[in-house]
């Protein structure tokens, strides 16, 4: 069943080194300059417990973390994020922009770690009580490009980033499959395009979404958002 929520929920997804953070910041600035209330957040993280889980799951040195444990840690951080941060902000009419969400678990743990998309998706449906983005911006990056971009000037890679290219290739295809299965909820762009071009395309799509939700004209207006029936 859908509930009414005045905000708009946007997720940025893509492989490591895709440039999500840069584009999330650009979008956030552009919307704020139009007078909209915007919350920029990230996963894993976004809450105190989520930030702790983030370092547990991403830092080296915690011994072996098996795939199911890893998937549960990301889902636990996401449950807190959805209930304590994202839902309240959406209810207040805020545009929520998150750097990663459920698709990252489906891609990294489902495809990368081999747990399968179905189980990871249903774990996350449960964790978030079915909260899905209105739009997912997928920045599609070639694994070798991503590695080159993220290690420029910074040689440290976290536990997931340091996996080999075939792991990142499986992730890339999983993201593309998710987008192909629900094209109206996705904007897929090549991460290799220049920053200005990407920012323009993303803003254009979000503005049209805001108009169709009535949020640009009336930020406090009630629109259907965030829940799949
Ligand atoms: P991120 O913060 O996007 O790293 P960066 O900013 O350095 O690109 O994500 C951290 C890592 O966690 C990234 O390698 C992807 C991984 N991850 C998962 O494996 N599953 C998930 O559900 C999430 C949210 C992230």
PDB file of N, CA and C in Angstrom, residues 78-160:
ATOM      1  N   UNK A  78      21.401   0.071   6.941  1.00  0.00           N
ATOM      2  CA  UNK A  78      20.334   0.647   6.091  1.00  0.00           C
ATOM      3  C   UNK A  78      19.007   0.740   6.845  1.00  0.00           C
ATOM      4  N   UNK A  79      18.720  -0.241   7.682  1.00  0.00           N
ATOM      5  CA  UNK A  79      17.458  -0.201   8.447  1.00  0.00           C
ATOM      6  C   UNK A  79      17.425   1.051   9.325  1.00  0.00           C
ATOM      7  N   UNK A  80      18.547   1.320   9.997  1.00  0.00           N
ATOM      8  CA  UNK A  80      18.620   2.517  10.848  1.00  0.00           C
ATOM      9  C   UNK A  80      18.501   3.779   9.994  1.00  0.00           C
ATOM     10  N   UNK A  81      19.187   3.772   8.879  1.00  0.00           N
ATOM     11  CA  UNK A  81      19.187   4.932   7.982  1.00  0.00           C
ATOM     12  C   UNK A  81      17.771   5.229   7.474  1.00  0.00           C
ATOM     13  N   UNK A  82      17.080   4.174   7.039  1.00  0.00           N
ATOM     14  CA  UNK A  82      15.727   4.362   6.482  1.00  0.00           C
ATOM     15  C   UNK A  82      14.760   4.867   7.553  1.00  0.00           C
ATOM     16  N   UNK A  83      14.803   4.242   8.739  1.00  0.00           N
ATOM     17  CA  UNK A  83      13.783   4.607   9.723  1.00  0.00           C
ATOM     18  C   UNK A  83      14.115   5.888  10.487  1.00  0.00           C
ATOM     19  N   UNK A  84      15.420   6.121  10.740  1.00  0.00           N
ATOM     20  CA  UNK A  84      15.767   7.279  11.583  1.00  0.00           C
ATOM     21  C   UNK A  84      16.060   8.546  10.778  1.00  0.00           C
ATOM     22  N   UNK A  85      16.433   8.391   9.529  1.00  0.00           N
ATOM     23  CA  UNK A  85      16.880   9.557   8.748  1.00  0.00           C
ATOM     24  C   UNK A  85      16.006   9.789   7.509  1.00  0.00           C
ATOM     25  N   UNK A  86      15.893   8.766   6.661  1.00  0.00           N
ATOM     26  CA  UNK A  86      15.268   9.007   5.353  1.00  0.00           C
ATOM     27  C   UNK A  86      13.755   9.241   5.483  1.00  0.00           C
ATOM     28  N   UNK A  87      13.064   8.331   6.163  1.00  0.00           N
ATOM     29  CA  UNK A  87      11.599   8.506   6.276  1.00  0.00           C
ATOM     30  C   UNK A  87      11.202   9.818   6.954  1.00  0.00           C
ATOM     31  N   UNK A  88      11.837  10.154   8.089  1.00  0.00           N
ATOM     32  CA  UNK A  88      11.448  11.430   8.714  1.00  0.00           C
ATOM     33  C   UNK A  88      11.693  12.620   7.786  1.00  0.00           C
ATOM     34  N   UNK A  89      12.812  12.614   7.057  1.00  0.00           N
ATOM     35  CA  UNK A  89      13.105  13.740   6.162  1.00  0.00           C
ATOM     36  C   UNK A  89      12.083  13.810   5.032  1.00  0.00           C
ATOM     37  N   UNK A  90      11.721  12.664   4.472  1.00  0.00           N
ATOM     38  CA  UNK A  90      10.722  12.658   3.389  1.00  0.00           C
ATOM     39  C   UNK A  90       9.384  13.185   3.902  1.00  0.00           C
ATOM     40  N   UNK A  91       9.035  12.800   5.113  1.00  0.00           N
ATOM     41  CA  UNK A  91       7.762  13.272   5.687  1.00  0.00           C
ATOM     42  C   UNK A  91       7.747  14.778   5.872  1.00  0.00           C
ATOM     43  N   UNK A  92       8.944  15.357   6.066  1.00  0.00           N
ATOM     44  CA  UNK A  92       9.039  16.817   6.226  1.00  0.00           C
ATOM     45  C   UNK A  92       9.098  17.550   4.892  1.00  0.00           C
ATOM     46  N   UNK A  93       9.037  16.839   3.792  1.00  0.00           N
ATOM     47  CA  UNK A  93       9.067  17.484   2.484  1.00  0.00           C
ATOM     48  C   UNK A  93      10.473  17.708   1.952  1.00  0.00           C
ATOM     49  N   UNK A  94      11.449  17.038   2.549  1.00  0.00           N
ATOM     50  CA  UNK A  94      12.844  17.215   2.122  1.00  0.00           C
ATOM     51  C   UNK A  94      13.165  16.322   0.920  1.00  0.00           C
ATOM     52  N   UNK A  95      14.055  16.825   0.066  1.00  0.00           N
ATOM     53  CA  UNK A  95      14.610  15.983  -0.994  1.00  0.00           C
ATOM     54  C   UNK A  95      15.797  15.240  -0.385  1.00  0.00           C
ATOM     55  N   UNK A  96      15.712  13.918  -0.330  1.00  0.00           N
ATOM     56  CA  UNK A  96      16.790  13.113   0.248  1.00  0.00           C
ATOM     57  C   UNK A  96      17.646  12.556  -0.886  1.00  0.00           C
ATOM     58  N   UNK A  97      18.953  12.840  -0.805  1.00  0.00           N
ATOM     59  CA  UNK A  97      19.894  12.343  -1.821  1.00  0.00           C
ATOM     60  C   UNK A  97      20.860  11.415  -1.113  1.00  0.00           C
ATOM     61  N   UNK A  98      20.810  10.141  -1.427  1.00  0.00           N
ATOM     62  CA  UNK A  98      21.735   9.214  -0.774  1.00  0.00           C
ATOM     63  C   UNK A  98      22.779   8.679  -1.753  1.00  0.00           C
ATOM     64  N   UNK A  99      24.001   8.619  -1.246  1.00  0.00           N
ATOM     65  CA  UNK A  99      25.105   8.029  -1.994  1.00  0.00           C
ATOM     66  C   UNK A  99      25.067   6.536  -1.636  1.00  0.00           C
ATOM     67  N   UNK A 100      24.494   5.738  -2.485  1.00  0.00           N
ATOM     68  CA  UNK A 100      24.262   4.286  -2.352  1.00  0.00           C
ATOM     69  C   UNK A 100      23.010   3.972  -1.530  1.00  0.00           C
ATOM     70  N   UNK A 101      22.370   2.849  -1.922  1.00  0.00           N
ATOM     71  CA  UNK A 101      21.189   2.342  -1.203  1.00  0.00           C
ATOM     72  C   UNK A 101      21.066   0.845  -1.531  1.00  0.00           C
ATOM     73  N   UNK A 102      19.843   0.334  -1.594  1.00  0.00           N
ATOM     74  CA  UNK A 102      19.642  -1.122  -1.715  1.00  0.00           C
ATOM     75  C   UNK A 102      20.364  -1.718  -2.930  1.00  0.00           C
ATOM     76  N   UNK A 103      20.376  -1.013  -4.055  1.00  0.00           N
ATOM     77  CA  UNK A 103      20.999  -1.586  -5.261  1.00  0.00           C
ATOM     78  C   UNK A 103      22.458  -1.956  -5.020  1.00  0.00           C
ATOM     79  N   UNK A 104      23.141  -1.198  -4.143  1.00  0.00           N
ATOM     80  CA  UNK A 104      24.548  -1.536  -3.858  1.00  0.00           C
ATOM     81  C   UNK A 104      24.650  -2.907  -3.213  1.00  0.00           C
ATOM     82  N   UNK A 105      23.706  -3.241  -2.329  1.00  0.00           N
ATOM     83  CA  UNK A 105      23.741  -4.572  -1.710  1.00  0.00           C
ATOM     84  C   UNK A 105      23.416  -5.659  -2.724  1.00  0.00           C
ATOM     85  N   UNK A 106      22.443  -5.381  -3.592  1.00  0.00           N
ATOM     86  CA  UNK A 106      22.086  -6.380  -4.613  1.00  0.00           C
ATOM     87  C   UNK A 106      23.295  -6.616  -5.526  1.00  0.00           C
ATOM     88  N   UNK A 107      24.005  -5.523  -5.871  1.00  0.00           N
ATOM     89  CA  UNK A 107      25.148  -5.657  -6.777  1.00  0.00           C
ATOM     90  C   UNK A 107      26.369  -6.269  -6.066  1.00  0.00           C
ATOM     91  N   UNK A 108      26.765  -5.693  -4.928  1.00  0.00           N
ATOM     92  CA  UNK A 108      28.010  -6.145  -4.278  1.00  0.00           C
ATOM     93  C   UNK A 108      27.843  -7.481  -3.558  1.00  0.00           C
ATOM     94  N   UNK A 109      26.771  -7.595  -2.748  1.00  0.00           N
ATOM     95  CA  UNK A 109      26.630  -8.846  -1.999  1.00  0.00           C
ATOM     96  C   UNK A 109      25.900  -9.906  -2.846  1.00  0.00           C
ATOM     97  N   UNK A 110      24.887  -9.453  -3.608  1.00  0.00           N
ATOM     98  CA  UNK A 110      24.138 -10.408  -4.433  1.00  0.00           C
ATOM     99  C   UNK A 110      24.979 -10.962  -5.566  1.00  0.00           C
ATOM    100  N   UNK A 111      25.548 -10.062  -6.389  1.00  0.00           N
ATOM    101  CA  UNK A 111      26.334 -10.509  -7.545  1.00  0.00           C
ATOM    102  C   UNK A 111      27.804 -10.695  -7.181  1.00  0.00           C
ATOM    103  N   UNK A 112      28.414  -9.703  -6.561  1.00  0.00           N
ATOM    104  CA  UNK A 112      29.845  -9.771  -6.254  1.00  0.00           C
ATOM    105  C   UNK A 112      30.187 -10.926  -5.328  1.00  0.00           C
ATOM    106  N   UNK A 113      29.431 -11.070  -4.244  1.00  0.00           N
ATOM    107  CA  UNK A 113      29.704 -12.143  -3.275  1.00  0.00           C
ATOM    108  C   UNK A 113      28.939 -13.427  -3.588  1.00  0.00           C
ATOM    109  N   UNK A 114      28.069 -13.372  -4.595  1.00  0.00           N
ATOM    110  CA  UNK A 114      27.386 -14.594  -5.044  1.00  0.00           C
ATOM    111  C   UNK A 114      26.198 -15.015  -4.189  1.00  0.00           C
ATOM    112  N   UNK A 115      25.623 -14.096  -3.408  1.00  0.00           N
ATOM    113  CA  UNK A 115      24.459 -14.475  -2.594  1.00  0.00           C
ATOM    114  C   UNK A 115      23.166 -14.519  -3.415  1.00  0.00           C
ATOM    115  N   UNK A 116      23.180 -13.918  -4.587  1.00  0.00           N
ATOM    116  CA  UNK A 116      21.979 -13.888  -5.434  1.00  0.00           C
ATOM    117  C   UNK A 116      21.154 -12.641  -5.147  1.00  0.00           C
ATOM    118  N   UNK A 117      20.544 -12.120  -6.220  1.00  0.00           N
ATOM    119  CA  UNK A 117      19.792 -10.872  -6.094  1.00  0.00           C
ATOM    120  C   UNK A 117      18.542 -11.046  -5.228  1.00  0.00           C
ATOM    121  N   UNK A 118      17.867 -12.182  -5.387  1.00  0.00           N
ATOM    122  CA  UNK A 118      16.550 -12.343  -4.756  1.00  0.00           C
ATOM    123  C   UNK A 118      16.610 -12.277  -3.226  1.00  0.00           C
ATOM    124  N   UNK A 119      17.531 -13.055  -2.642  1.00  0.00           N
ATOM    125  CA  UNK A 119      17.645 -13.086  -1.180  1.00  0.00           C
ATOM    126  C   UNK A 119      18.077 -11.739  -0.620  1.00  0.00           C
ATOM    127  N   UNK A 120      19.028 -11.094  -1.294  1.00  0.00           N
ATOM    128  CA  UNK A 120      19.533  -9.810  -0.808  1.00  0.00           C
ATOM    129  C   UNK A 120      18.437  -8.758  -0.912  1.00  0.00           C
ATOM    130  N   UNK A 121      17.682  -8.818  -2.001  1.00  0.00           N
ATOM    131  CA  UNK A 121      16.585  -7.861  -2.166  1.00  0.00           C
ATOM    132  C   UNK A 121      15.537  -8.055  -1.069  1.00  0.00           C
ATOM    133  N   UNK A 122      15.183  -9.312  -0.789  1.00  0.00           N
ATOM    134  CA  UNK A 122      14.117  -9.500   0.196  1.00  0.00           C
ATOM    135  C   UNK A 122      14.601  -9.141   1.606  1.00  0.00           C
ATOM    136  N   UNK A 123      15.878  -9.391   1.910  1.00  0.00           N
ATOM    137  CA  UNK A 123      16.441  -8.939   3.195  1.00  0.00           C
ATOM    138  C   UNK A 123      16.291  -7.419   3.335  1.00  0.00           C
ATOM    139  N   UNK A 124      16.572  -6.720   2.247  1.00  0.00           N
ATOM    140  CA  UNK A 124      16.545  -5.256   2.289  1.00  0.00           C
ATOM    141  C   UNK A 124      15.138  -4.679   2.231  1.00  0.00           C
ATOM    142  N   UNK A 125      14.222  -5.401   1.591  1.00  0.00           N
ATOM    143  CA  UNK A 125      12.803  -5.000   1.637  1.00  0.00           C
ATOM    144  C   UNK A 125      12.352  -4.999   3.087  1.00  0.00           C
ATOM    145  N   UNK A 126      12.754  -6.075   3.799  1.00  0.00           N
ATOM    146  CA  UNK A 126      12.384  -6.208   5.208  1.00  0.00           C
ATOM    147  C   UNK A 126      13.042  -5.109   6.033  1.00  0.00           C
ATOM    148  N   UNK A 127      14.336  -4.891   5.795  1.00  0.00           N
ATOM    149  CA  UNK A 127      15.094  -3.914   6.582  1.00  0.00           C
ATOM    150  C   UNK A 127      14.537  -2.502   6.440  1.00  0.00           C
ATOM    151  N   UNK A 128      14.071  -2.168   5.248  1.00  0.00           N
ATOM    152  CA  UNK A 128      13.626  -0.784   4.992  1.00  0.00           C
ATOM    153  C   UNK A 128      12.113  -0.656   4.990  1.00  0.00           C
ATOM    154  N   UNK A 129      11.417  -1.756   5.271  1.00  0.00           N
ATOM    155  CA  UNK A 129       9.944  -1.781   5.177  1.00  0.00           C
ATOM    156  C   UNK A 129       9.497  -1.265   3.815  1.00  0.00           C
ATOM    157  N   UNK A 130      10.231  -1.680   2.787  1.00  0.00           N
ATOM    158  CA  UNK A 130       9.822  -1.410   1.405  1.00  0.00           C
ATOM    159  C   UNK A 130      10.042   0.018   0.931  1.00  0.00           C
ATOM    160  N   UNK A 131      10.981   0.723   1.531  1.00  0.00           N
ATOM    161  CA  UNK A 131      11.236   2.106   1.098  1.00  0.00           C
ATOM    162  C   UNK A 131      12.204   2.112  -0.094  1.00  0.00           C
ATOM    163  N   UNK A 132      11.702   2.573  -1.240  1.00  0.00           N
ATOM    164  CA  UNK A 132      12.517   2.613  -2.465  1.00  0.00           C
ATOM    165  C   UNK A 132      12.663   4.054  -2.961  1.00  0.00           C
ATOM    166  N   UNK A 133      13.758   4.337  -3.674  1.00  0.00           N
ATOM    167  CA  UNK A 133      13.925   5.686  -4.229  1.00  0.00           C
ATOM    168  C   UNK A 133      12.882   5.986  -5.310  1.00  0.00           C
ATOM    169  N   UNK A 134      12.565   7.275  -5.459  1.00  0.00           N
ATOM    170  CA  UNK A 134      11.742   7.705  -6.601  1.00  0.00           C
ATOM    171  C   UNK A 134      12.580   7.651  -7.875  1.00  0.00           C
ATOM    172  N   UNK A 135      13.870   7.920  -7.724  1.00  0.00           N
ATOM    173  CA  UNK A 135      14.778   7.884  -8.881  1.00  0.00           C
ATOM    174  C   UNK A 135      16.140   7.372  -8.419  1.00  0.00           C
ATOM    175  N   UNK A 136      16.703   6.481  -9.213  1.00  0.00           N
ATOM    176  CA  UNK A 136      18.088   6.053  -8.981  1.00  0.00           C
ATOM    177  C   UNK A 136      18.938   6.526 -10.158  1.00  0.00           C
ATOM    178  N   UNK A 137      19.980   7.291  -9.848  1.00  0.00           N
ATOM    179  CA  UNK A 137      20.930   7.725 -10.875  1.00  0.00           C
ATOM    180  C   UNK A 137      22.081   6.729 -10.851  1.00  0.00           C
ATOM    181  N   UNK A 138      22.216   5.991 -11.946  1.00  0.00           N
ATOM    182  CA  UNK A 138      23.294   4.996 -12.035  1.00  0.00           C
ATOM    183  C   UNK A 138      24.419   5.550 -12.901  1.00  0.00           C
ATOM    184  N   UNK A 139      25.576   5.743 -12.275  1.00  0.00           N
ATOM    185  CA  UNK A 139      26.764   6.179 -13.023  1.00  0.00           C
ATOM    186  C   UNK A 139      27.542   4.922 -13.376  1.00  0.00           C
ATOM    187  N   UNK A 140      27.463   4.574 -14.636  1.00  0.00           N
ATOM    188  CA  UNK A 140      28.026   3.308 -15.107  1.00  0.00           C
ATOM    189  C   UNK A 140      29.524   3.471 -15.374  1.00  0.00           C
ATOM    190  N   UNK A 141      30.310   2.690 -14.632  1.00  0.00           N
ATOM    191  CA  UNK A 141      31.771   2.830 -14.764  1.00  0.00           C
ATOM    192  C   UNK A 141      32.412   1.488 -15.116  1.00  0.00           C
ATOM    193  N   UNK A 142      33.329   1.529 -16.062  1.00  0.00           N
ATOM    194  CA  UNK A 142      34.175   0.374 -16.388  1.00  0.00           C
ATOM    195  C   UNK A 142      35.058   0.084 -15.185  1.00  0.00           C
ATOM    196  N   UNK A 143      35.186  -1.180 -14.732  1.00  0.00           N
ATOM    197  CA  UNK A 143      35.994  -1.461 -13.547  1.00  0.00           C
ATOM    198  C   UNK A 143      37.413  -0.890 -13.602  1.00  0.00           C
ATOM    199  N   UNK A 144      38.066  -0.969 -14.767  1.00  0.00           N
ATOM    200  CA  UNK A 144      39.454  -0.473 -14.815  1.00  0.00           C
ATOM    201  C   UNK A 144      39.486   1.055 -14.693  1.00  0.00           C
ATOM    202  N   UNK A 145      38.509   1.735 -15.300  1.00  0.00           N
ATOM    203  CA  UNK A 145      38.418   3.206 -15.157  1.00  0.00           C
ATOM    204  C   UNK A 145      38.185   3.578 -13.706  1.00  0.00           C
ATOM    205  N   UNK A 146      37.266   2.828 -13.069  1.00  0.00           N
ATOM    206  CA  UNK A 146      36.926   3.119 -11.675  1.00  0.00           C
ATOM    207  C   UNK A 146      38.145   2.990 -10.781  1.00  0.00           C
ATOM    208  N   UNK A 147      38.915   1.917 -11.010  1.00  0.00           N
ATOM    209  CA  UNK A 147      40.102   1.718 -10.164  1.00  0.00           C
ATOM    210  C   UNK A 147      41.092   2.858 -10.374  1.00  0.00           C
ATOM    211  N   UNK A 148      41.257   3.248 -11.626  1.00  0.00           N
ATOM    212  CA  UNK A 148      42.209   4.322 -11.917  1.00  0.00           C
ATOM    213  C   UNK A 148      41.762   5.632 -11.256  1.00  0.00           C
ATOM    214  N   UNK A 149      40.432   5.914 -11.369  1.00  0.00           N
ATOM    215  CA  UNK A 149      39.927   7.170 -10.816  1.00  0.00           C
ATOM    216  C   UNK A 149      40.032   7.200  -9.298  1.00  0.00           C
ATOM    217  N   UNK A 150      39.760   6.053  -8.626  1.00  0.00           N
ATOM    218  CA  UNK A 150      39.741   6.122  -7.162  1.00  0.00           C
ATOM    219  C   UNK A 150      41.122   6.022  -6.534  1.00  0.00           C
ATOM    220  N   UNK A 151      42.111   5.585  -7.285  1.00  0.00           N
ATOM    221  CA  UNK A 151      43.443   5.474  -6.678  1.00  0.00           C
ATOM    222  C   UNK A 151      44.368   6.633  -7.054  1.00  0.00           C
ATOM    223  N   UNK A 152      43.847   7.584  -7.869  1.00  0.00           N
ATOM    224  CA  UNK A 152      44.666   8.754  -8.194  1.00  0.00           C
ATOM    225  C   UNK A 152      44.911   9.546  -6.916  1.00  0.00           C
ATOM    226  N   UNK A 153      46.168   9.682  -6.542  1.00  0.00           N
ATOM    227  CA  UNK A 153      46.529  10.468  -5.354  1.00  0.00           C
ATOM    228  C   UNK A 153      46.173   9.798  -4.036  1.00  0.00           C
ATOM    229  N   UNK A 154      45.613   8.589  -4.074  1.00  0.00           N
ATOM    230  CA  UNK A 154      45.221   7.921  -2.831  1.00  0.00           C
ATOM    231  C   UNK A 154      45.270   6.416  -3.080  1.00  0.00           C
ATOM    232  N   UNK A 155      46.307   5.793  -2.571  1.00  0.00           N
ATOM    233  CA  UNK A 155      46.525   4.380  -2.884  1.00  0.00           C
ATOM    234  C   UNK A 155      45.696   3.432  -2.016  1.00  0.00           C
ATOM    235  N   UNK A 156      44.983   3.958  -0.991  1.00  0.00           N
ATOM    236  CA  UNK A 156      44.277   3.053  -0.083  1.00  0.00           C
ATOM    237  C   UNK A 156      42.905   2.680  -0.625  1.00  0.00           C
ATOM    238  N   UNK A 157      42.627   1.392  -0.637  1.00  0.00           N
ATOM    239  CA  UNK A 157      41.320   0.903  -1.075  1.00  0.00           C
ATOM    240  C   UNK A 157      40.695   0.159   0.098  1.00  0.00           C
ATOM    241  N   UNK A 158      39.361   0.291   0.279  1.00  0.00           N
ATOM    242  CA  UNK A 158      38.723  -0.432   1.373  1.00  0.00           C
ATOM    243  C   UNK A 158      38.540  -1.904   0.993  1.00  0.00           C
ATOM    244  N   UNK A 159      37.924  -2.702   1.900  1.00  0.00           N
ATOM    245  CA  UNK A 159      37.807  -4.151   1.691  1.00  0.00           C
ATOM    246  C   UNK A 159      37.135  -4.493   0.370  1.00  0.00           C
ATOM    247  N   UNK A 160      36.093  -3.735   0.016  1.00  0.00           N
ATOM    248  CA  UNK A 160      35.356  -4.047  -1.211  1.00  0.00           C
ATOM    249  C   UNK A 160      36.086  -3.535  -2.443  1.00  0.00           C
TER     250      UNK A 160
END
